[in-house]
mmCIF file of C-alpha atoms in Angstrom:
data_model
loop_
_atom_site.group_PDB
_atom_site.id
_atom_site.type_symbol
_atom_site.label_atom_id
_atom_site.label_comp_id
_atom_site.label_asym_id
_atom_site.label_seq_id
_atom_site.Cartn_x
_atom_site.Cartn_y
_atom_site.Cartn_z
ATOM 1 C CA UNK Y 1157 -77.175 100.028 5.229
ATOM 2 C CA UNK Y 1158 -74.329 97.752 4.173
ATOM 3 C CA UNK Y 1159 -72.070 101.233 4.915
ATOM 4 C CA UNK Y 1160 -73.764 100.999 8.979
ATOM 5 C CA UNK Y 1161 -73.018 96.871 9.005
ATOM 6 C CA UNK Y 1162 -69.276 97.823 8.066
ATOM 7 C CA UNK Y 1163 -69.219 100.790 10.917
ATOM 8 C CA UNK Y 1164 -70.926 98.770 13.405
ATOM 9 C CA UNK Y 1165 -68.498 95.554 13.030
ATOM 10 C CA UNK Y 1166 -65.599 97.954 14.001
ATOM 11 C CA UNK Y 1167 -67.434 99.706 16.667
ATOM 12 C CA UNK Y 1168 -67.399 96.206 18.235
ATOM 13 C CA UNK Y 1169 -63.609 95.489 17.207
ATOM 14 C CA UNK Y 1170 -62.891 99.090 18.932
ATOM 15 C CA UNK Y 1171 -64.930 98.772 21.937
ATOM 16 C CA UNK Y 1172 -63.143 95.112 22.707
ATOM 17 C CA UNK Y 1173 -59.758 96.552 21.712
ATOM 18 C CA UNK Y 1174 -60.510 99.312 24.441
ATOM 19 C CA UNK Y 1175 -62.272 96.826 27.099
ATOM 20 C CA UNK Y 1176 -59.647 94.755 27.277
ATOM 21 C CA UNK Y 1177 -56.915 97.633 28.156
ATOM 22 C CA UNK Y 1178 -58.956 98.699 30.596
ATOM 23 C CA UNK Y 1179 -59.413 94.876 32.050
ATOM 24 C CA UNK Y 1180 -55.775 94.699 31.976
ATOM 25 C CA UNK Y 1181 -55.039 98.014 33.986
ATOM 26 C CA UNK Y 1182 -57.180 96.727 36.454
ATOM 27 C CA UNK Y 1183 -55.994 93.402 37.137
ATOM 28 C CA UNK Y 1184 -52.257 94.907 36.974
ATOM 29 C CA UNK Y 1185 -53.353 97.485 39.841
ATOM 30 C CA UNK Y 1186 -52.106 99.654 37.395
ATOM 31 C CA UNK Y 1187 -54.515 102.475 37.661
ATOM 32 C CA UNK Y 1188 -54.055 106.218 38.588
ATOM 33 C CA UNK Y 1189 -57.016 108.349 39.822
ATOM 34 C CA UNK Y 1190 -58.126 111.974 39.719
ATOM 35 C CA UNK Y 1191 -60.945 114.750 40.464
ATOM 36 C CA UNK Y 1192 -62.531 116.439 37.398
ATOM 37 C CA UNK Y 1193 -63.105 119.817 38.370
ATOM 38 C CA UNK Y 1194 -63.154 118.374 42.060
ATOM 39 C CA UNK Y 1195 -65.645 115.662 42.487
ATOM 40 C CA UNK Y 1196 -65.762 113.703 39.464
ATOM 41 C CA UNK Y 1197 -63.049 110.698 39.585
ATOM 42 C CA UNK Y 1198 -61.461 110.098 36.269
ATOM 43 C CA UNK Y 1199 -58.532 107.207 36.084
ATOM 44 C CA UNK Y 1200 -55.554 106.999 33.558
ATOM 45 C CA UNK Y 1201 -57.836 104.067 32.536
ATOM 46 C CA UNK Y 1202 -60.715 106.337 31.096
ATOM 47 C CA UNK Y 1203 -58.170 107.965 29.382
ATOM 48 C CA UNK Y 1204 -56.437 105.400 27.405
ATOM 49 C CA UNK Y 1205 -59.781 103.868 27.105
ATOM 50 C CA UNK Y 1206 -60.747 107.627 25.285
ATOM 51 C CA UNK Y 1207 -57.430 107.188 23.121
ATOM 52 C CA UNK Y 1208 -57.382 103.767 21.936
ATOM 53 C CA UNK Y 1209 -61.292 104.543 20.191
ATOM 54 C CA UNK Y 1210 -60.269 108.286 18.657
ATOM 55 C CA UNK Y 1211 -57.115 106.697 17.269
ATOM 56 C CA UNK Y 1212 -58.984 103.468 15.776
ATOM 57 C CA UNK Y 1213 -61.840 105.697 14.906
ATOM 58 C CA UNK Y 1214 -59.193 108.337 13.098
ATOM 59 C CA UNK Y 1215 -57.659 105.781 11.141
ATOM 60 C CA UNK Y 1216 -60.825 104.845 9.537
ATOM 61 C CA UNK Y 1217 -62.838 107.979 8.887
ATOM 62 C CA UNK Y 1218 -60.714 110.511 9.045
ATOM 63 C CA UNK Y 1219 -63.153 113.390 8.431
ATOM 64 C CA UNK Y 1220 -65.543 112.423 11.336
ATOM 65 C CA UNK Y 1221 -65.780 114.127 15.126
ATOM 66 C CA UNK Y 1222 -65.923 113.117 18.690
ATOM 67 C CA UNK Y 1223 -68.493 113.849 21.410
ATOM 68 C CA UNK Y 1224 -66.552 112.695 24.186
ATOM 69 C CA UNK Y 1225 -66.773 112.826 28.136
ATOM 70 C CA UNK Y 1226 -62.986 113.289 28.330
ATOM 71 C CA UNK Y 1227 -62.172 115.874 26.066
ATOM 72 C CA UNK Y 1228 -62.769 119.275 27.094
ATOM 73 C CA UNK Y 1229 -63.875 120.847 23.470
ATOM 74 C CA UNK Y 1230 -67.477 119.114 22.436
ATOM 75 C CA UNK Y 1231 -69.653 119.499 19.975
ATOM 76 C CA UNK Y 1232 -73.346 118.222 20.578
ATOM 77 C CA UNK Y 1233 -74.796 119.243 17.157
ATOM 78 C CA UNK Y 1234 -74.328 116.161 15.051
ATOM 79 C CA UNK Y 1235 -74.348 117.573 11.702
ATOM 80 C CA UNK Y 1236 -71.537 115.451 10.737
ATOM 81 C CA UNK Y 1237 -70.654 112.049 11.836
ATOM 82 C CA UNK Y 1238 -69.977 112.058 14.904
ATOM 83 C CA UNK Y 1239 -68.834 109.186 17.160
ATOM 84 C CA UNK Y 1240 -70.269 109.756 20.736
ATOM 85 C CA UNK Y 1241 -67.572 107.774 23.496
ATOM 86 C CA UNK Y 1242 -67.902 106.862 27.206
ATOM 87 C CA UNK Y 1243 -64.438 105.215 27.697
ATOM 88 C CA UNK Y 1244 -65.683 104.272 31.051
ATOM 89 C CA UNK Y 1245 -69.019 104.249 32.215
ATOM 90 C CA UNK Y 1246 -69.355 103.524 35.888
ATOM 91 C CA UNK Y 1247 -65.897 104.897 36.734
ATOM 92 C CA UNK Y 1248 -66.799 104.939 40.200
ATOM 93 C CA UNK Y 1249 -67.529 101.004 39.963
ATOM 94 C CA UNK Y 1250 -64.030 100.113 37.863
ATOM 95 C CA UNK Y 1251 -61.599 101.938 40.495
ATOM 96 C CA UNK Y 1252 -63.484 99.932 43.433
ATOM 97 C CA UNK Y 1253 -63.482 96.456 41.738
ATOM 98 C CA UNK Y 1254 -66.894 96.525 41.143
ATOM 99 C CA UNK Y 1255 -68.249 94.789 37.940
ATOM 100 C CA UNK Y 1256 -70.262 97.158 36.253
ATOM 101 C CA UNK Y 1257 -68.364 99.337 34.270
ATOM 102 C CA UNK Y 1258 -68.412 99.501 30.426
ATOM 103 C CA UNK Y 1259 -67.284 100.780 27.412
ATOM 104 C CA UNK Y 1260 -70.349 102.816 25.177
ATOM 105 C CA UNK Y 1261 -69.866 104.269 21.716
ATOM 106 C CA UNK Y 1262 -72.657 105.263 19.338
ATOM 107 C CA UNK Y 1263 -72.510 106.209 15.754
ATOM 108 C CA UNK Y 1264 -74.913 109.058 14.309
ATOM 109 C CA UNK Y 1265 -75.324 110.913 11.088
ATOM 110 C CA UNK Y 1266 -77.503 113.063 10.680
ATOM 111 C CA UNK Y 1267 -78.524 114.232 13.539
ATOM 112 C CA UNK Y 1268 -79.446 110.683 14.955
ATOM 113 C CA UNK Y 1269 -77.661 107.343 16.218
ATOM 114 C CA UNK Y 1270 -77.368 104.975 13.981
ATOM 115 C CA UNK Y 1271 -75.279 102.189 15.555
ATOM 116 C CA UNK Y 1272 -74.106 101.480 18.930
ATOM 117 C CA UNK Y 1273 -72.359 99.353 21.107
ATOM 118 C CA UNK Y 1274 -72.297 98.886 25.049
ATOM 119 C CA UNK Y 1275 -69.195 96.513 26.055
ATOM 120 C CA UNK Y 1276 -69.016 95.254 29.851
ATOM 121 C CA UNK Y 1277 -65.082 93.481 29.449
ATOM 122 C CA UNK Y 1278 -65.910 91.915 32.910
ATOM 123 C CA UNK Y 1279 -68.630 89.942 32.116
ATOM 124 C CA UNK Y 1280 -67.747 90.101 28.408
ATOM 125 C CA UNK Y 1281 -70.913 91.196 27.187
ATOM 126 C CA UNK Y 1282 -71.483 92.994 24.576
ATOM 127 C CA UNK Y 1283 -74.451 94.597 24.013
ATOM 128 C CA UNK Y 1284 -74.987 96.589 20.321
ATOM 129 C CA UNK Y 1285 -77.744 97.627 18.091
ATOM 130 C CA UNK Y 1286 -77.883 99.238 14.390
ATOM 131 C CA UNK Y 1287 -80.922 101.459 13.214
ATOM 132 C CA UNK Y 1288 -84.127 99.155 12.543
ATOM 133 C CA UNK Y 1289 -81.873 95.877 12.897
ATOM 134 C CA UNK Y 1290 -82.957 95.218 16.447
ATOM 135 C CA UNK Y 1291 -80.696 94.558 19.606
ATOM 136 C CA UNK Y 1292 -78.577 91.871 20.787
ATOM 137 C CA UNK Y 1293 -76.318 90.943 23.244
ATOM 138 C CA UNK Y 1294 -73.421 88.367 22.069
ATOM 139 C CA UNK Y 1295 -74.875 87.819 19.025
ATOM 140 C CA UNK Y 1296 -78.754 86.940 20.508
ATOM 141 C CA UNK Y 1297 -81.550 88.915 19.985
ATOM 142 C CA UNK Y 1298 -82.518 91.028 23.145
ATOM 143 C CA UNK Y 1299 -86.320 92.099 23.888
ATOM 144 C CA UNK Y 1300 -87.817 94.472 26.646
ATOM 145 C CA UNK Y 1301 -89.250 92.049 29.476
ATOM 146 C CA UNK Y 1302 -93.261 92.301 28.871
ATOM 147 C CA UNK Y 1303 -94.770 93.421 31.919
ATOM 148 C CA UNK Y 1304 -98.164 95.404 32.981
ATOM 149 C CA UNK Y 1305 -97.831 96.664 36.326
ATOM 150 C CA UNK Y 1306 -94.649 98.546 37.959
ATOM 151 C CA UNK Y 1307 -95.478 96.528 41.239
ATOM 152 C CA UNK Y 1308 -93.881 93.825 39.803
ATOM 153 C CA UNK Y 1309 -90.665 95.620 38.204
ATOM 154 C CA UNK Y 1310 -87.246 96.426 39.274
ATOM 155 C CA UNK Y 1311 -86.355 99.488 38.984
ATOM 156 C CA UNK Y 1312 -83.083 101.139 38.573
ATOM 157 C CA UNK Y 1313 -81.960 104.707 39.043
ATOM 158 C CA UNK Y 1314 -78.781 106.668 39.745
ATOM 159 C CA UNK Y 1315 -77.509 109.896 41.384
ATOM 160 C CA UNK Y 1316 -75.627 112.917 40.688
ATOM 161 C CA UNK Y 1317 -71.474 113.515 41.222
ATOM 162 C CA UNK Y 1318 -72.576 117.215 42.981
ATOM 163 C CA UNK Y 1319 -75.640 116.212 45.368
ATOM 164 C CA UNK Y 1320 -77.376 119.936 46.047
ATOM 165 C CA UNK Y 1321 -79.952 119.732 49.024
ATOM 166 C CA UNK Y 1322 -82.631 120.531 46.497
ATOM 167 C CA UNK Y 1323 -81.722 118.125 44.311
ATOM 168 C CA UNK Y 1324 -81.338 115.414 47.126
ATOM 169 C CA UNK Y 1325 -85.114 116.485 47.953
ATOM 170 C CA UNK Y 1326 -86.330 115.822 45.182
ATOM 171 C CA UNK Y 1327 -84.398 112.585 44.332
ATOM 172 C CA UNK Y 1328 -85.553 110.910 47.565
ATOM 173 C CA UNK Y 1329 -88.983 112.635 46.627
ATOM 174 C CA UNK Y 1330 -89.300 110.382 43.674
ATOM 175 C CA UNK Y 1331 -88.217 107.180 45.428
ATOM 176 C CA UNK Y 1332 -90.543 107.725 48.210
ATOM 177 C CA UNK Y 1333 -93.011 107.737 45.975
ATOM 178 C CA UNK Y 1334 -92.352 105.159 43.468
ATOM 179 C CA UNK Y 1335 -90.792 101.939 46.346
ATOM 180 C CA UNK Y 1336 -94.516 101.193 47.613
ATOM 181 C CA UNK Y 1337 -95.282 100.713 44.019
ATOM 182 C CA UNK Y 1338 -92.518 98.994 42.171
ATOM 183 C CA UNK Y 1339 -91.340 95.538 43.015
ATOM 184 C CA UNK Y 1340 -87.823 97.036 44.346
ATOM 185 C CA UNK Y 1341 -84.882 99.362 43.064
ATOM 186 C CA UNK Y 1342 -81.348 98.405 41.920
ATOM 187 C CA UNK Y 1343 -78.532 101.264 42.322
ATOM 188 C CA UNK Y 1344 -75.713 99.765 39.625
ATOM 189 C CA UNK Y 1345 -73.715 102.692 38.896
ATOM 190 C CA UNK Y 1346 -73.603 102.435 35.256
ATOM 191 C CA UNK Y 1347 -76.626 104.433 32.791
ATOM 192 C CA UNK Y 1348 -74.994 102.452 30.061
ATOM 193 C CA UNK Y 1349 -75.829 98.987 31.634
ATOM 194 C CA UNK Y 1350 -78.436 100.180 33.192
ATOM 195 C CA UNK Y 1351 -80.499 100.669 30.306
ATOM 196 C CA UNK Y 1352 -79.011 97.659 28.474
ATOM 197 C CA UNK Y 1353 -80.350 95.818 31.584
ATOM 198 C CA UNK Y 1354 -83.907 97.221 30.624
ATOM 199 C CA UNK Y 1355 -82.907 96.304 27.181
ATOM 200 C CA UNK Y 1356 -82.491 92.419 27.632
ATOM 201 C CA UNK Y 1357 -85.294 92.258 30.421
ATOM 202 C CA UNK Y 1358 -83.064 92.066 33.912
ATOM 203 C CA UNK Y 1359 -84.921 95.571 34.855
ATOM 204 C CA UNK Y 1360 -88.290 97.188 33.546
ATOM 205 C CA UNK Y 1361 -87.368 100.485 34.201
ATOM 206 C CA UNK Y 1362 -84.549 103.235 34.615
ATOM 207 C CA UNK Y 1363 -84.980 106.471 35.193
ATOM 208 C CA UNK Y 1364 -83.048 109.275 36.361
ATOM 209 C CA UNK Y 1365 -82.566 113.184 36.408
ATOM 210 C CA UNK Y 1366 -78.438 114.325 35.859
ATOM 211 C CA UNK Y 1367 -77.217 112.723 33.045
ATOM 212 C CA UNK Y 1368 -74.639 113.600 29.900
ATOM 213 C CA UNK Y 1369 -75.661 112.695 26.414
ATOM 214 C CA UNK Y 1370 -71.951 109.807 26.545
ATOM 215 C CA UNK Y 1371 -73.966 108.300 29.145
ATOM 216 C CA UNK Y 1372 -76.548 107.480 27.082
ATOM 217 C CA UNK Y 1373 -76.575 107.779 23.580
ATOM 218 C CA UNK Y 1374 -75.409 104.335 22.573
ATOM 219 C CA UNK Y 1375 -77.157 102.462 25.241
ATOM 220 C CA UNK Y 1376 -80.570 104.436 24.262
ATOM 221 C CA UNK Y 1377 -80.385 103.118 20.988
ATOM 222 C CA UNK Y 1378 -79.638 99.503 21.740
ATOM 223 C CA UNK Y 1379 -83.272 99.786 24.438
ATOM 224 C CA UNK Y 1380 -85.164 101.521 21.611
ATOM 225 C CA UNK Y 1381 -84.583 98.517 19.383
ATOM 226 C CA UNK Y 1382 -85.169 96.303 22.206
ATOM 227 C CA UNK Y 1383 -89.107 97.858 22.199
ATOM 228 C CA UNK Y 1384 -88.838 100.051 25.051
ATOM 229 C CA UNK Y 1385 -90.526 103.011 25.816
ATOM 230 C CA UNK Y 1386 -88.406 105.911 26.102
ATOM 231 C CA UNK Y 1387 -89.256 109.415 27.432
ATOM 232 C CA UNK Y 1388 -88.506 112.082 30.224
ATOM 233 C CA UNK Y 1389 -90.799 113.041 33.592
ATOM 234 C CA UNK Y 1390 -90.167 116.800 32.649
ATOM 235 C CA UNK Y 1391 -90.477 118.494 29.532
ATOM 236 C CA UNK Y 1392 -86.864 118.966 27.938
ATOM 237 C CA UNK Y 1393 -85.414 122.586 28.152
ATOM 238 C CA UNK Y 1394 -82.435 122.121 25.697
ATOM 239 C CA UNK Y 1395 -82.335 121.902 22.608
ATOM 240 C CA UNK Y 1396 -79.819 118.709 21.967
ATOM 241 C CA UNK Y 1397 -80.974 116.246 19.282
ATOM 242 C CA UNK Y 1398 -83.566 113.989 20.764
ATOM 243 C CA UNK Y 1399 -81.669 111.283 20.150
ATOM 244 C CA UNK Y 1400 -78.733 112.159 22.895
ATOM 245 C CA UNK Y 1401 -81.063 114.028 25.179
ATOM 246 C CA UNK Y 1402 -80.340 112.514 28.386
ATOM 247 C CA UNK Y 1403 -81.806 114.954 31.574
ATOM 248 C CA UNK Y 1404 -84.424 113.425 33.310
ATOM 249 C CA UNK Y 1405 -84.536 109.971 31.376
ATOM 250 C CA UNK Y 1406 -87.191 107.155 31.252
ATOM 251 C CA UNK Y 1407 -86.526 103.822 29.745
ATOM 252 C CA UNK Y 1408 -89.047 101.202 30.365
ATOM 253 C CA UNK Y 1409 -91.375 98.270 29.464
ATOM 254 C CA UNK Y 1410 -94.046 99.670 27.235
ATOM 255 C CA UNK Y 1411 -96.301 98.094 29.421
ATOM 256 C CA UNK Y 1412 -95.441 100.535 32.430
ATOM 257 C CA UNK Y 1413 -94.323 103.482 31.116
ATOM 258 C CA UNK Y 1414 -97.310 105.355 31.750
ATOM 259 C CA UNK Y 1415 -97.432 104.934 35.064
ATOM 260 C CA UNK Y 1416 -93.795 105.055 36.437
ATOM 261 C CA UNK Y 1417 -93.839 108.572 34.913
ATOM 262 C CA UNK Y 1418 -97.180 109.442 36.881
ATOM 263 C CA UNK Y 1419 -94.920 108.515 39.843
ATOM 264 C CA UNK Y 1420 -91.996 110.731 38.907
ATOM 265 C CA UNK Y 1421 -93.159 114.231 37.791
#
């Protein structure tokens, strides 16, 4: 454990180092944009972000991997430590001056997450979590809100980058259902922050159907030790590690869990 302490305080020295470059492109209007593979914007931002936490990272551990969005060889097996990165999440959000937009990197070792850390340099929050050492968010504690019916919950959720007609169908399927019975939705544009948002009780639930194990993986462990309930509203076809499965996510308040996912399948 005192090895995970060690890795976790520089995950949070990395993830500020890399925040803060990415808060100072910005407010130079020194950013470039792109398409990955045509409709998935990527900024010179994301990678330098990418850069600065494989160099850091390198320096350290040598021997360890990478599960990155921007490289283009992964490895989703985690049979060695692997450091899981999101340079950006909410891309979309940081090149239009939005606020949401963070930096995520988890930590796992055999085959699970160990330690993660979700860093919003706008706000300056920081958001991080080891294994059975609860959550926290600038150094306080963080719990799940406690709540026992979705009428009274926000809920968040997010869409795809390619939007198929049967995939719009059945997105607006699920939110037809679920908006007479949920207090309201939030669309954020981050999964990271999303889920930390569950995490420290500003939403009860998140849910959503295309999403990349980066998205998720550190942000997943930080709600987990926040007590929420955590699960999918279809039965998992891959077969990724559990712990950085991210298609057709639930994270929630214990409390409603059950029946948001009666709403969704």
């Amino acid at each position: 454990m005192k090895q995970l302490e060690q890795i976790l305080q520089e995950m949070l020295r990395i993830a500020r180092l890399a925040g803060a470059k990415v808060k100072e492109l910005r407010d130079k209007g020194a950013l470039t944009e792109d398409l990955k593979d045509g409709v998935e914007l990527v900024t010179n931002a994301d990678l330098m972000s990418n850069d600065i936490i494989k160099h850091e990272v390198a320096k350290l551990f040598p021997a360890h991997v990478f599960l990155s969005e921007e490289d283009a060889v992964r490895s989703y097996t985690l049979d060695k430590p692997t450091w899981i990165i999101d340079p950006i999440d909410g891309t979309v959000n940081f090149a239009n001056g939005h606020f949401m937009a963070a930096v995520s990197i988890a930590y796992a070792e055999n085959y699970e997450v160990r330690a993660a850390v979700v860093y919003n340099p706008f706000l300056d929050e920081m958001f991080y979590a080891s294994e059975d050492s609860g959550a926290f968010l600038n150094g306080r504690p963080i719990r799940v809100k406690d709540v026992s019916a979705l009428k009274s919950c926000l809920v968040a959720t997010g869409f795809p980058y390619v939007k198929l007609k049967e995939d719009v169908r059945a997105l607006f399927g699920r939110m037809e259902r679920l908006l007479p019975n949920i207090g309201d939705f939030r669309r954020l544009g981050s999964a990271a922050l999303d889920i930390c948002w569950v995490a420290c009780g500003r939403l009860q639930c998140y849910y959503e159907g295309h999403l990349n194990a980066w998205d998720v993986a550190a942000a997943r462990l930080i709600a987990k030790e926040a007590g929420a309930s955590i699960g999918y509203f279809k039965e998992p076809t891959d077969e990724l590690p559990d712990t950085i499965r991210s298609e057709n996510l639930i994270v929630s308040s214990p409390g409603v869990y059950e029946e948001l996912k009666s709403l969704l399948v």
